[in-house]
CSV table of C-alpha atoms and ligand atoms in Angstrom, one decimal:
chain,number,residue,atom,x,y,z
A,185,MET,CA,0.0,0.0,0.0
A,186,ARG,CA,1.2,3.5,-0.9
A,187,ILE,CA,0.6,6.1,1.9
A,188,LEU,CA,1.1,9.8,1.6
A,189,ALA,CA,1.8,11.4,5.0
A,190,THR,CA,1.3,15.1,5.4
A,191,ASN,CA,0.3,17.8,7.9
A,192,ASP,CA,0.0,21.5,8.5
A,193,ASP,CA,2.5,21.8,11.4
A,194,GLY,CA,5.5,21.4,9.2
A,195,ILE,CA,7.6,18.5,8.1
A,196,MET,CA,9.7,18.2,11.2
A,197,ALA,CA,6.7,18.5,13.6
A,198,PRO,CA,6.7,15.6,16.1
A,199,GLY,CA,3.1,14.6,15.4
A,200,LEU,CA,4.0,13.9,11.7
A,201,VAL,CA,7.2,12.0,12.7
A,202,ALA,CA,5.2,9.8,15.1
A,203,MET,CA,2.4,9.2,12.6
A,204,ARG,CA,4.7,8.4,9.8
A,205,GLN,CA,6.8,5.9,11.9
A,206,ALA,CA,3.6,4.2,13.0
A,207,LEU,CA,2.3,3.9,9.4
A,208,GLU,CA,5.5,2.3,8.1
A,209,PRO,CA,4.4,-1.3,8.8
A,210,LEU,CA,1.4,-0.7,6.5
A,211,GLY,CA,3.3,0.0,3.4
A,212,GLU,CA,5.4,2.5,1.6
A,213,VAL,CA,5.1,5.9,3.3
A,214,THR,CA,5.9,9.1,1.3
A,215,VAL,CA,6.2,12.3,3.3
A,216,VAL,CA,5.2,15.5,1.5
A,217,ALA,CA,4.6,18.2,4.0
A,218,PRO,CA,5.0,22.0,4.4
A,219,MET,CA,8.5,23.2,5.2
A,220,PHE,CA,7.1,25.7,7.7
A,221,ALA,CA,4.1,25.6,10.0
A,222,GLN,CA,0.8,26.2,8.1
A,223,SER,CA,-1.8,25.9,10.8
A,224,ALA,CA,-5.2,27.6,10.1
A,225,VAL,CA,-4.4,28.3,6.5
A,226,GLY,CA,-7.5,26.2,5.6
A,227,HIS,CA,-7.7,25.1,2.0
A,228,ALA,CA,-5.4,27.8,0.6
A,229,ILE,CA,-3.3,27.0,-2.5
A,230,SER,CA,-0.4,28.8,-4.0
A,231,VAL,CA,-1.3,30.5,-7.3
A,232,ASN,CA,0.8,33.7,-7.2
A,233,GLU,CA,4.1,32.2,-6.3
A,234,PRO,CA,6.0,29.0,-7.2
A,235,VAL,CA,5.8,26.0,-5.0
A,236,ILE,CA,9.3,24.8,-4.2
A,237,ALA,CA,9.9,21.1,-3.2
A,238,HIS,CA,13.1,20.3,-1.2
A,239,ARG,CA,14.2,16.7,-0.9
A,240,MET,CA,14.9,16.4,2.8
A,241,ASP,CA,16.5,13.9,5.1
A,242,LEU,CA,13.9,13.2,7.9
A,243,GLY,CA,16.6,12.3,10.4
A,244,ASP,CA,16.1,8.6,10.6
A,245,GLY,CA,17.3,7.5,7.3
A,246,ARG,CA,14.1,8.4,5.5
A,247,MET,CA,13.7,11.0,2.9
A,248,GLY,CA,10.7,13.3,2.3
A,249,PHE,CA,9.7,16.4,0.5
A,250,ALA,CA,9.5,19.7,2.3
A,251,ILE,CA,7.3,22.0,0.4
A,252,GLU,CA,7.2,25.8,0.4
A,253,GLY,CA,3.5,25.8,0.2
A,254,SER,CA,0.2,25.0,1.9
A,255,PRO,CA,-1.0,21.6,3.0
A,256,ALA,CA,-3.4,21.5,0.0
A,257,ASP,CA,-0.4,22.3,-2.2
A,258,CYS,CA,1.5,19.4,-0.7
A,259,VAL,CA,-1.3,16.9,-1.5
A,260,LYS,CA,-1.9,18.2,-5.0
A,261,LEU,CA,1.8,18.2,-5.8
A,262,ALA,CA,2.3,14.7,-4.4
A,263,ILE,CA,-0.5,13.3,-6.4
A,264,LEU,CA,0.3,14.9,-9.7
A,265,GLU,CA,4.1,15.1,-9.6
A,266,LEU,CA,6.0,13.7,-6.7
A,267,MET,CA,4.6,10.2,-6.2
A,268,PRO,CA,5.2,7.9,-9.2
A,269,GLU,CA,1.9,6.1,-8.4
A,270,ARG,CA,-1.3,7.4,-6.9
A,271,ALA,CA,-1.4,7.0,-3.1
A,272,ASP,CA,-3.9,4.5,-1.8
A,273,LEU,CA,-4.4,6.5,1.5
A,274,VAL,CA,-3.5,10.0,2.7
A,275,VAL,CA,-3.0,10.5,6.4
A,276,SER,CA,-2.7,14.2,7.6
A,277,GLY,CA,-1.3,14.9,11.0
A,278,ILE,CA,-1.0,14.3,13.8
A,279,ASN,CA,-1.9,17.9,14.4
A,280,LEU,CA,-1.1,19.5,17.7
A,281,GLY,CA,-4.5,20.7,18.7
A,282,ALA,CA,-8.0,19.3,18.1
A,283,ASN,CA,-9.7,20.0,14.8
A,284,ALA,CA,-13.3,19.8,15.9
A,285,GLY,CA,-16.3,22.1,15.5
A,286,VAL,CA,-16.0,25.0,13.1
A,287,ASN,CA,-12.2,24.7,13.5
A,288,VAL,CA,-12.5,22.0,10.9
A,289,LEU,CA,-13.0,24.8,8.3
A,290,TYR,CA,-9.8,26.7,9.3
A,291,SER,CA,-7.7,23.6,9.6
A,292,GLY,CA,-4.9,23.0,7.1
A,293,THR,CA,-4.7,19.4,8.5
A,294,VAL,CA,-8.2,18.7,7.4
A,295,ALA,CA,-7.8,20.6,4.1
A,296,ALA,CA,-5.0,18.3,3.2
A,297,ALA,CA,-7.3,15.3,3.7
A,298,ILE,CA,-10.1,17.0,1.8
A,299,GLU,CA,-7.7,17.7,-1.1
A,300,ALA,CA,-7.1,14.0,-1.3
A,301,GLY,CA,-10.8,13.5,-1.3
A,302,PHE,CA,-11.0,15.7,-4.4
A,303,TRP,CA,-8.7,13.2,-6.1
A,304,GLY,CA,-10.7,10.2,-5.0
A,305,VAL,CA,-8.0,9.1,-2.6
A,306,PRO,CA,-9.3,7.9,0.9
A,307,ALA,CA,-7.9,10.3,3.5
A,308,ILE,CA,-7.8,10.6,7.3
A,309,ALA,CA,-7.0,13.8,9.2
A,310,VAL,CA,-5.7,13.1,12.7
A,311,SER,CA,-5.5,15.7,15.5
A,312,LEU,CA,-4.5,15.5,19.2
A,313,GLU,CA,-6.0,17.8,21.7
A,314,ALA,CA,-3.4,20.2,23.0
A,315,ALA,CA,-2.1,19.8,26.6
A,316,ASP,CA,0.9,20.7,28.6
A,317,VAL,CA,2.3,17.3,27.8
A,318,VAL,CA,1.4,15.6,24.5
A,319,ASP,CA,2.2,12.0,23.7
A,320,PHE,CA,2.2,11.7,19.9
A,321,LYS,CA,3.5,8.2,20.1
A,322,GLN,CA,0.5,7.0,21.9
A,323,ALA,CA,-1.8,9.1,19.7
A,324,ALA,CA,-0.2,7.5,16.6
A,325,GLU,CA,-0.8,4.0,18.0
A,326,ILE,CA,-4.5,4.9,18.5
A,327,ALA,CA,-4.7,6.4,15.0
A,328,LEU,CA,-3.0,3.3,13.5
A,329,SER,CA,-5.4,1.0,15.3
A,330,LEU,CA,-8.4,2.9,13.8
A,331,ILE,CA,-6.7,3.0,10.3
A,332,ARG,CA,-6.1,-0.8,10.5
A,333,GLN,CA,-9.8,-1.4,11.3
A,334,LEU,CA,-10.9,0.9,8.5
A,335,LEU,CA,-8.6,-0.8,6.1
A,336,ASP,CA,-10.1,-4.2,7.1
A,337,HIS,CA,-13.6,-2.8,6.2
A,338,GLY,CA,-12.2,-1.4,2.9
A,339,LEU,CA,-11.4,2.2,2.3
A,340,LYS,CA,-13.1,2.4,-1.2
A,341,ASP,CA,-15.9,4.9,-1.4
A,342,ARG,CA,-15.1,6.1,2.1
A,343,PRO,CA,-15.5,9.8,2.7
A,344,VAL,CA,-12.8,11.9,4.2
A,345,LEU,CA,-12.6,11.1,7.8
A,346,ASN,CA,-11.7,13.5,10.6
A,347,VAL,CA,-10.3,11.9,13.7
A,348,ASN,CA,-9.7,13.7,17.0
A,349,ILE,CA,-7.9,12.2,20.0
A,350,PRO,CA,-8.6,13.7,23.4
A,351,ASP,CA,-5.9,15.0,25.8
A,352,LEU,CA,-4.0,11.8,26.7
A,353,SER,CA,-2.3,13.2,29.8
A,354,ALA,CA,-5.5,12.5,31.8
A,355,GLY,CA,-5.3,8.8,30.9
A,356,PRO,CA,-6.3,6.7,27.9
A,357,PRO,CA,-9.4,7.6,25.9
A,358,VAL,CA,-12.7,6.0,27.1
A,359,GLY,CA,-13.7,4.8,23.7
A,360,VAL,CA,-14.4,5.7,20.1
A,361,ARG,CA,-17.4,7.7,19.1
A,362,VAL,CA,-18.6,8.5,15.5
A,363,ALA,CA,-20.0,12.0,15.9
A,364,PRO,CA,-21.1,14.9,13.7
A,365,GLN,CA,-19.1,18.1,13.6
A,366,SER,CA,-20.2,20.7,16.1
A,367,LEU,CA,-20.9,24.2,15.1
A,368,LYS,CA,-19.0,25.4,18.1
A,369,GLY,CA,-15.7,27.1,17.7
A,370,TRP,CA,-13.9,29.5,20.0
A,371,ARG,CA,-15.1,32.2,22.2
A,372,GLU,CA,-12.9,34.6,20.3
A,373,ARG,CA,-11.6,38.0,21.4
A,374,TRP,CA,-9.1,40.4,19.9
A,375,ASP,CA,-6.3,41.7,22.1
A,376,ARG,CA,-5.7,45.3,21.0
A,377,ARG,CA,-2.1,46.5,21.4
A,378,GLN,CA,0.2,49.2,20.4
A,379,ASP,CA,3.4,48.4,18.5
A,380,PRO,CA,6.6,50.4,19.2
A,381,ARG,CA,5.7,52.9,16.5
A,382,GLY,CA,2.4,53.6,18.0
A,383,ARG,CA,0.3,51.7,15.5
A,384,THR,CA,-2.6,49.6,16.8
A,385,TYR,CA,-2.6,45.9,16.0
A,386,TYR,CA,-4.8,43.0,17.0
A,387,TRP,CA,-4.1,39.5,18.0
A,388,ILE,CA,-6.8,36.9,18.2
A,389,TYR,CA,-7.2,34.6,21.1
A,390,GLY,CA,-9.9,32.7,22.9
A,391,ASP,CA,-11.1,29.6,24.7
A,392,ALA,CA,-12.7,26.5,23.3
A,393,ASP,CA,-16.5,27.0,23.3
A,394,ILE,CA,-18.1,24.2,25.3
A,395,GLU,CA,-21.0,22.2,23.8
A,396,GLU,CA,-24.4,22.4,25.6
A,397,ASP,CA,-25.5,19.3,27.5
A,398,GLY,CA,-27.2,16.7,25.5
A,399,VAL,CA,-25.9,17.7,22.1
A,400,GLU,CA,-24.1,14.9,20.2
A,401,SER,CA,-21.0,16.3,18.5
A,402,ASP,CA,-17.3,15.9,18.1
A,403,VAL,CA,-16.7,18.7,20.6
A,404,ALA,CA,-19.0,17.0,23.2
A,405,ALA,CA,-17.5,13.6,22.7
A,406,LEU,CA,-13.9,14.9,23.0
A,407,ALA,CA,-14.8,16.7,26.2
A,408,GLU,CA,-16.0,13.3,27.5
A,409,ARG,CA,-12.6,11.9,26.4
A,410,TYR,CA,-13.7,9.9,23.4
A,411,VAL,CA,-11.7,9.5,20.3
A,412,THR,CA,-14.0,11.0,17.6
A,413,VAL,CA,-14.4,10.0,14.0
A,414,THR,CA,-16.4,12.3,11.8
A,415,PRO,CA,-17.1,11.6,8.1
A,416,LEU,CA,-16.7,14.9,6.1
A,417,ARG,CA,-18.0,16.0,2.8
A,418,PHE,CA,-16.8,18.8,0.6
A,419,ASP,CA,-20.0,19.4,-1.3
A,420,MET,CA,-21.0,22.7,0.4
A,421,THR,CA,-24.3,23.0,-1.4
A,422,ALA,CA,-27.2,23.2,1.0
A,423,HIS,CA,-29.2,20.6,-1.1
A,424,GLU,CA,-32.3,20.9,1.2
A,425,ARG,CA,-32.6,24.6,0.2
A,426,LEU,CA,-32.4,24.2,-3.6
A,427,ALA,CA,-36.1,23.6,-4.1
A,428,ALA,CA,-37.2,26.6,-2.0
A,429,LEU,CA,-34.7,28.9,-3.7
A,430,ARG,CA,-35.8,27.7,-7.2
A,431,ASN,CA,-39.4,28.5,-6.1
A,432,LEU,CA,-38.4,32.1,-5.7
A,433,ASP,CA,-38.3,32.2,-9.5
A,434,LEU,CA,-35.3,34.6,-9.6
A,435,ARG,CA,-35.1,36.4,-13.0
A,436,LEU,CA,-32.8,38.7,-15.0
B,697,LIG,MN1,-1.6,22.6,12.9
């Protein structure tokens, strides 16, 4: 099996190192990942500048491609240029920080998986909830176990999957829950400051927005310390509204 490993935290990020090493028993793993951190770039692609690919020693005898570009660039370039044969599976991550709720839409980690979905390649985004101490090795073992199970069931015609692993410093997760994406994001605020030249600048910050009781979602399941699995689609059409909109009989 040919596996493409990528991420949005950069090619030397420990989450990608751990995931790639865990995937190696499954097949031939090719690493094509951003040279620099690209978190929260969403599905950006480079159109006004060249995308430079550097062959790079990954430090343990393996070679990979460090890309001066976005996570989506990495997957597009890997599929069309860098991999001699189409990947059978794309794994993006492990991201430092959960990608649940509306953060899914900002995430470069998830965008890389969705880009693979555009090309018909099964893809899994994996993210680990941030904590003071993060154990990517344990997270990679959890992800690998899920990937093995999914492979056993056959990845053909599977949607893009978004996997989140709860903070492991509080102990192992309590189980796996298939859950829909929450519409929660962050309770965001802007910190307004002055730079040394007296100009005002803003820096966004916030806390995770907690899901209300009784709502079944990725955010709620993560808070209960479940590993979450969410199937994603990239058809953004609100199909249920097409008929009502057509009934408006909009004209020139
Ligand atoms: Mn990231």
